[in-house]
Coordinates of C-alpha atoms in Angstrom, one line a residue:
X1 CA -1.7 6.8 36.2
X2 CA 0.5 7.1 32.7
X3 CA -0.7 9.5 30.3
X4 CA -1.6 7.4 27.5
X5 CA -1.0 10.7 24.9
X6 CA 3.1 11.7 26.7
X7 CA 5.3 10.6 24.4
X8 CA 7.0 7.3 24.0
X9 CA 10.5 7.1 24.9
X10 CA 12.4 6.3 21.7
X11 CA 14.1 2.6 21.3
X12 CA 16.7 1.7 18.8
X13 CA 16.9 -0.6 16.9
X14 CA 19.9 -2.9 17.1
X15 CA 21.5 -1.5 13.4
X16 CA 21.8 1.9 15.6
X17 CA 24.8 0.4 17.9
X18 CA 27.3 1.2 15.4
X19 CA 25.9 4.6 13.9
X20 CA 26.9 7.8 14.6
X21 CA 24.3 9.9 16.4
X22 CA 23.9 12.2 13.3
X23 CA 22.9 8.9 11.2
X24 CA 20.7 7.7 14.2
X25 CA 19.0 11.7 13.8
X26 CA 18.7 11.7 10.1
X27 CA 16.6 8.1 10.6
X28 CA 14.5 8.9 13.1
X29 CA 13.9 12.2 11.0
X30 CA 12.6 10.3 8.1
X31 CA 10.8 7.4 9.8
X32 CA 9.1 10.4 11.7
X33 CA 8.1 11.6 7.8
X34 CA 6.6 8.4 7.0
X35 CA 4.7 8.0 10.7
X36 CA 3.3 11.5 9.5
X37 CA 1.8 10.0 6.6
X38 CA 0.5 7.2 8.3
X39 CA -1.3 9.6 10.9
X40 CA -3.1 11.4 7.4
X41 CA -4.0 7.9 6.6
X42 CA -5.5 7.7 10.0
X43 CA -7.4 10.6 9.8
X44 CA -9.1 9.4 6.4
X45 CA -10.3 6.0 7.4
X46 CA -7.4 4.4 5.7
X47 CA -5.1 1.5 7.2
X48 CA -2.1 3.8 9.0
X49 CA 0.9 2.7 6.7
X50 CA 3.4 5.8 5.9
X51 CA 6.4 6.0 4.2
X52 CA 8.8 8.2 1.9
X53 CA 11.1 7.8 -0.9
X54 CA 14.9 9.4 0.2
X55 CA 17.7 10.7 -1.8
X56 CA 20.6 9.9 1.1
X57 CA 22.9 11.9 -0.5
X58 CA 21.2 15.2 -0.7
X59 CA 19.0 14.1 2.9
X60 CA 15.7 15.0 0.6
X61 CA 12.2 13.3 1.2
X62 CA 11.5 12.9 -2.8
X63 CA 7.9 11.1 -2.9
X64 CA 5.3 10.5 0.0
X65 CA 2.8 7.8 0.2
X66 CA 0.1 6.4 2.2
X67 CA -2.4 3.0 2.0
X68 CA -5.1 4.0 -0.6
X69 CA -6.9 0.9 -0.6
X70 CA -10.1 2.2 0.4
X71 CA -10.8 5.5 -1.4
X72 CA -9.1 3.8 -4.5
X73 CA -11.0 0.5 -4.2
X74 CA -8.0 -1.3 -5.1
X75 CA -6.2 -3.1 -2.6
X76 CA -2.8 -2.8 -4.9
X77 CA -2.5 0.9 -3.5
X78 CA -0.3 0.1 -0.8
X79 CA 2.0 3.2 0.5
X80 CA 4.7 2.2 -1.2
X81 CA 3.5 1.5 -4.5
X82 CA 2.0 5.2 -4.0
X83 CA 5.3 6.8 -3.7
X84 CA 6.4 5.2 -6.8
X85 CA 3.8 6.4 -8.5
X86 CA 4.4 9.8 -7.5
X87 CA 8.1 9.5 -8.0
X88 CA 7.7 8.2 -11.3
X89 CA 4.9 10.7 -11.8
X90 CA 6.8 14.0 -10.9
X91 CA 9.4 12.6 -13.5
X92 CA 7.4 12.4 -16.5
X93 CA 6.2 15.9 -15.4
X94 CA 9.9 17.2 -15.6
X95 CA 10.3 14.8 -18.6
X96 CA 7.5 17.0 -20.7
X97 CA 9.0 20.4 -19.3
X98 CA 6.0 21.3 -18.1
X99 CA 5.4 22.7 -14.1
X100 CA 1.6 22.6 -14.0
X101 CA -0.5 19.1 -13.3
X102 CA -3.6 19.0 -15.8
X103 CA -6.6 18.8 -13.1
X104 CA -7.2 14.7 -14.2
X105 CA -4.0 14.3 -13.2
X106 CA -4.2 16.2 -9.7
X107 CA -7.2 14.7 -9.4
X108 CA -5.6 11.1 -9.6
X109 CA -2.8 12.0 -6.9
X110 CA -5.1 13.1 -4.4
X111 CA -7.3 9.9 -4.7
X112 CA -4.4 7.6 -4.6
X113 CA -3.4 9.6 -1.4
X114 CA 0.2 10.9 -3.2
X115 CA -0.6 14.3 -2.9
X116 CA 2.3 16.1 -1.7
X117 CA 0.7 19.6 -0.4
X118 CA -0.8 18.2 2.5
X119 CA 0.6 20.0 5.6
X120 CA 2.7 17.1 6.8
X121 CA 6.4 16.4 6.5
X122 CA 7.7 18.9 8.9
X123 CA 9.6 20.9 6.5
X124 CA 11.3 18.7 4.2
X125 CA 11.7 19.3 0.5
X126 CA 9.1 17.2 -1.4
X127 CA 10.5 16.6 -5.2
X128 CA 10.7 14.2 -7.4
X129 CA 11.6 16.2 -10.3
X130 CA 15.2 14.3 -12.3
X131 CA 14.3 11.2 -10.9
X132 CA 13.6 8.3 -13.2
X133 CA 13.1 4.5 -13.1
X134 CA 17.0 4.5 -13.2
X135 CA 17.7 6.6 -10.1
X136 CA 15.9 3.7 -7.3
X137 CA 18.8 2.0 -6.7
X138 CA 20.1 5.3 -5.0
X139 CA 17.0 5.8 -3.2
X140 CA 15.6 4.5 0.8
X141 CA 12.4 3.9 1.7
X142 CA 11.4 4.7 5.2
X143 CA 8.1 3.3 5.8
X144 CA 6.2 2.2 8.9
X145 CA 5.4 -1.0 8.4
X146 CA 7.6 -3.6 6.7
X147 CA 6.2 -4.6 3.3
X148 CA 3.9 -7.0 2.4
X149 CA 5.3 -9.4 -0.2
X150 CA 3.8 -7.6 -2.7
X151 CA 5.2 -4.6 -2.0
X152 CA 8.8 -6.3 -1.3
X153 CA 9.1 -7.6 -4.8
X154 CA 8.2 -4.3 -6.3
X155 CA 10.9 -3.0 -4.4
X156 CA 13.0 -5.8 -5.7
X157 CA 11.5 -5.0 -9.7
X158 CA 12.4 -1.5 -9.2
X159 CA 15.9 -2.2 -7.5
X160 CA 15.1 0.1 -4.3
X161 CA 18.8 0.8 -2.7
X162 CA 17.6 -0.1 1.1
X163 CA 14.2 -0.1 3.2
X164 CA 14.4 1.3 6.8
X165 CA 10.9 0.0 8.6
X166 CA 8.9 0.4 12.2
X167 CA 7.3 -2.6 13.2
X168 CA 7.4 -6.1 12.0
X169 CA 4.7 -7.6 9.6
X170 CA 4.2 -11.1 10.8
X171 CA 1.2 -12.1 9.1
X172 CA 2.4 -10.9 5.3
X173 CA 6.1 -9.3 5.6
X174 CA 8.5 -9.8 2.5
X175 CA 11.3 -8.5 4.3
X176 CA 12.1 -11.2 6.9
X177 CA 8.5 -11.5 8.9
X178 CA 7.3 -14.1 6.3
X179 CA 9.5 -14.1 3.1
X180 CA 12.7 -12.5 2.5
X181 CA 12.2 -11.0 -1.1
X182 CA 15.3 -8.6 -0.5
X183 CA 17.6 -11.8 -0.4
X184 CA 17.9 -13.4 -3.7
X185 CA 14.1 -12.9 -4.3
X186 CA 12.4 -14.3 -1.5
X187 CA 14.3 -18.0 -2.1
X188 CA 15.1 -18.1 2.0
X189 CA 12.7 -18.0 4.4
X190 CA 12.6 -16.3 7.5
X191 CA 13.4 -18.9 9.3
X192 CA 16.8 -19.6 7.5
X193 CA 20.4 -18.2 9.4
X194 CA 22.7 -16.6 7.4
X195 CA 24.6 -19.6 7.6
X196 CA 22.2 -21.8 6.2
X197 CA 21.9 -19.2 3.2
X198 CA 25.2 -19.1 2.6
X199 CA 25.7 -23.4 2.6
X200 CA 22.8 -23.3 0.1
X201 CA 24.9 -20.9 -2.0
X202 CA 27.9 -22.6 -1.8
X203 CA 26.1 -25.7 -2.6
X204 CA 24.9 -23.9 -5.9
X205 CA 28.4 -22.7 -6.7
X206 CA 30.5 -25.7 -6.2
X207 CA 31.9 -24.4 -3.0
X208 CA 32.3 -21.0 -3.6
X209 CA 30.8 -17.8 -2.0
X210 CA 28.8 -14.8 -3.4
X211 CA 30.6 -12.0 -3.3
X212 CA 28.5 -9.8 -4.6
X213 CA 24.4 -9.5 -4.2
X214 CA 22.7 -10.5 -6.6
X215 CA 20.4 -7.8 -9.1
X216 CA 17.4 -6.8 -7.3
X217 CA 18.7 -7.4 -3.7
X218 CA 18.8 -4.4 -1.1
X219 CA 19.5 -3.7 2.6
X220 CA 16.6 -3.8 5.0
X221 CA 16.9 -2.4 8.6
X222 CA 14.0 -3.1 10.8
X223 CA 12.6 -1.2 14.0
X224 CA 12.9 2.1 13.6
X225 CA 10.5 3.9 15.7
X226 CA 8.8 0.4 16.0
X227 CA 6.4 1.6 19.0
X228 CA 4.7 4.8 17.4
X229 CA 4.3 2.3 14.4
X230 CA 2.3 0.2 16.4
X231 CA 0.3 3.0 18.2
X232 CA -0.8 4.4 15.3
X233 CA -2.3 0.7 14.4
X234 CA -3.8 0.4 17.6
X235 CA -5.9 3.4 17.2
X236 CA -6.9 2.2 13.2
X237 CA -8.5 -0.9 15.3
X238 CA -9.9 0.7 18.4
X239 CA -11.9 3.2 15.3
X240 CA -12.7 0.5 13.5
X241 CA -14.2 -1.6 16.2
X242 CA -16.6 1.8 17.7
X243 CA -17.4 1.9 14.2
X244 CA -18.8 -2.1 14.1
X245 CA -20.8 -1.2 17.7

């Protein structure tokens, strides 16, 4: 009989063919940085969504977040819109030249689920210090789940330079499981080739092609460490149903 806890073997995504097995490593790194927050959202009874904000030049985690909804009692506090928050957070921190949080503010993070200094991340420098508003069009987010369509269009708002994800969201994804927000603000649907994109383009244009993306659009590459996304999950349902017996 398998050992349900041995580890899964790792399976890559398609994007990985033509990467370099440095690039594939630095992924897998960060993804494993986002399924670490999603195991702390595990362990406090929250839905098990992850993910981190990355400077890809410097190879720096530079904000953590993790689904909030329930402690917050606000079903806006998605992951992702918890590493903004803490992005933007540590900058108007840096912004006032001051080091030390006042304890309302502490006190906010660790309800929101943003707090940094909570034994996970395996090493990795957590700072958001110089980073503004300005600076997200430089930044990845690696994050377990794909967004919701809420979450995609803040993305879009904020100009996010590319979103690496685990498993697919089929039920409320804004990156290509429902919507595709990332493309010209959601205007295709899943469903839609590239082809047919591109005739609908051309039909805009008189005949002529984008050759550029358009403001707000960014990259999205999708399952990355799709199956100890899904595990994770797996065990939020199997708790949750004990807990309804």
């Amino acid at each position: 009989m398998a050992d349900r806890d041995a580890p899964l073997q790792i399976n890559l995504p398609p994007d990985a063919e033509s990467m370099t097995k440095d690039e594939i490593n630095t992924h897998i790194f960060f993804m494993g940085e986002a399924l670490a927050m999603a195991n702390l959202a595990l362990n406090t009874n929250e839905t098990p969504v992850g993910c981190v904000l990355v400077d890809p030049v410097l190879k720096k985690v530079v904000a953590r977040g993790m689904n909030a909804t329930n402690r917050s009692y606000n079903g806006t506090r998605h992951a992702e819109f918890i590493a903004i928050d803490e992005l933007l957070s540590s900058s108007l921190r840096s912004d006032c030249g001051s080091a030390d949080e006042t304890r309302e503010a502490k006190r906010k993070r660790e309800e929101n689920g943003s707090e940094a200094d909570h034994g996970q991340g395996g090493g990795s420098e957590i700072s958001g210090r110089g980073y503004g508003p300005e600076n997200m069009k430089n930044l990845d987010l690696y994050v377990t789940i794909e967004p919701c369509i809420m979450c995609a269009s803040l993305l879009q708002q904020f100009g996010i330079r590319k979103v690496w994800y685990g498993a697919v969201n089929d039920k409320f994804g804004g990156n290509g499981g429902v919507l595709n927000i990332h493309i010209s603000n959601g205007k295709f649907d899943s469903n839609e080739t590239a082809e047919d994109r591109e005739g609908d383009i051309m039909e805009e244009t008189g005949g002529g092609k984008r050759t550029q993306k358009q403001e707000g659009d960014y990259e999205v590459s999708g399952g990355w460490l799709r199956e100890e996304a899904i595990v994770i999950l797996r065990r939020f349902y199997v708790q949750e149903n004990g807990r309804g017996g």
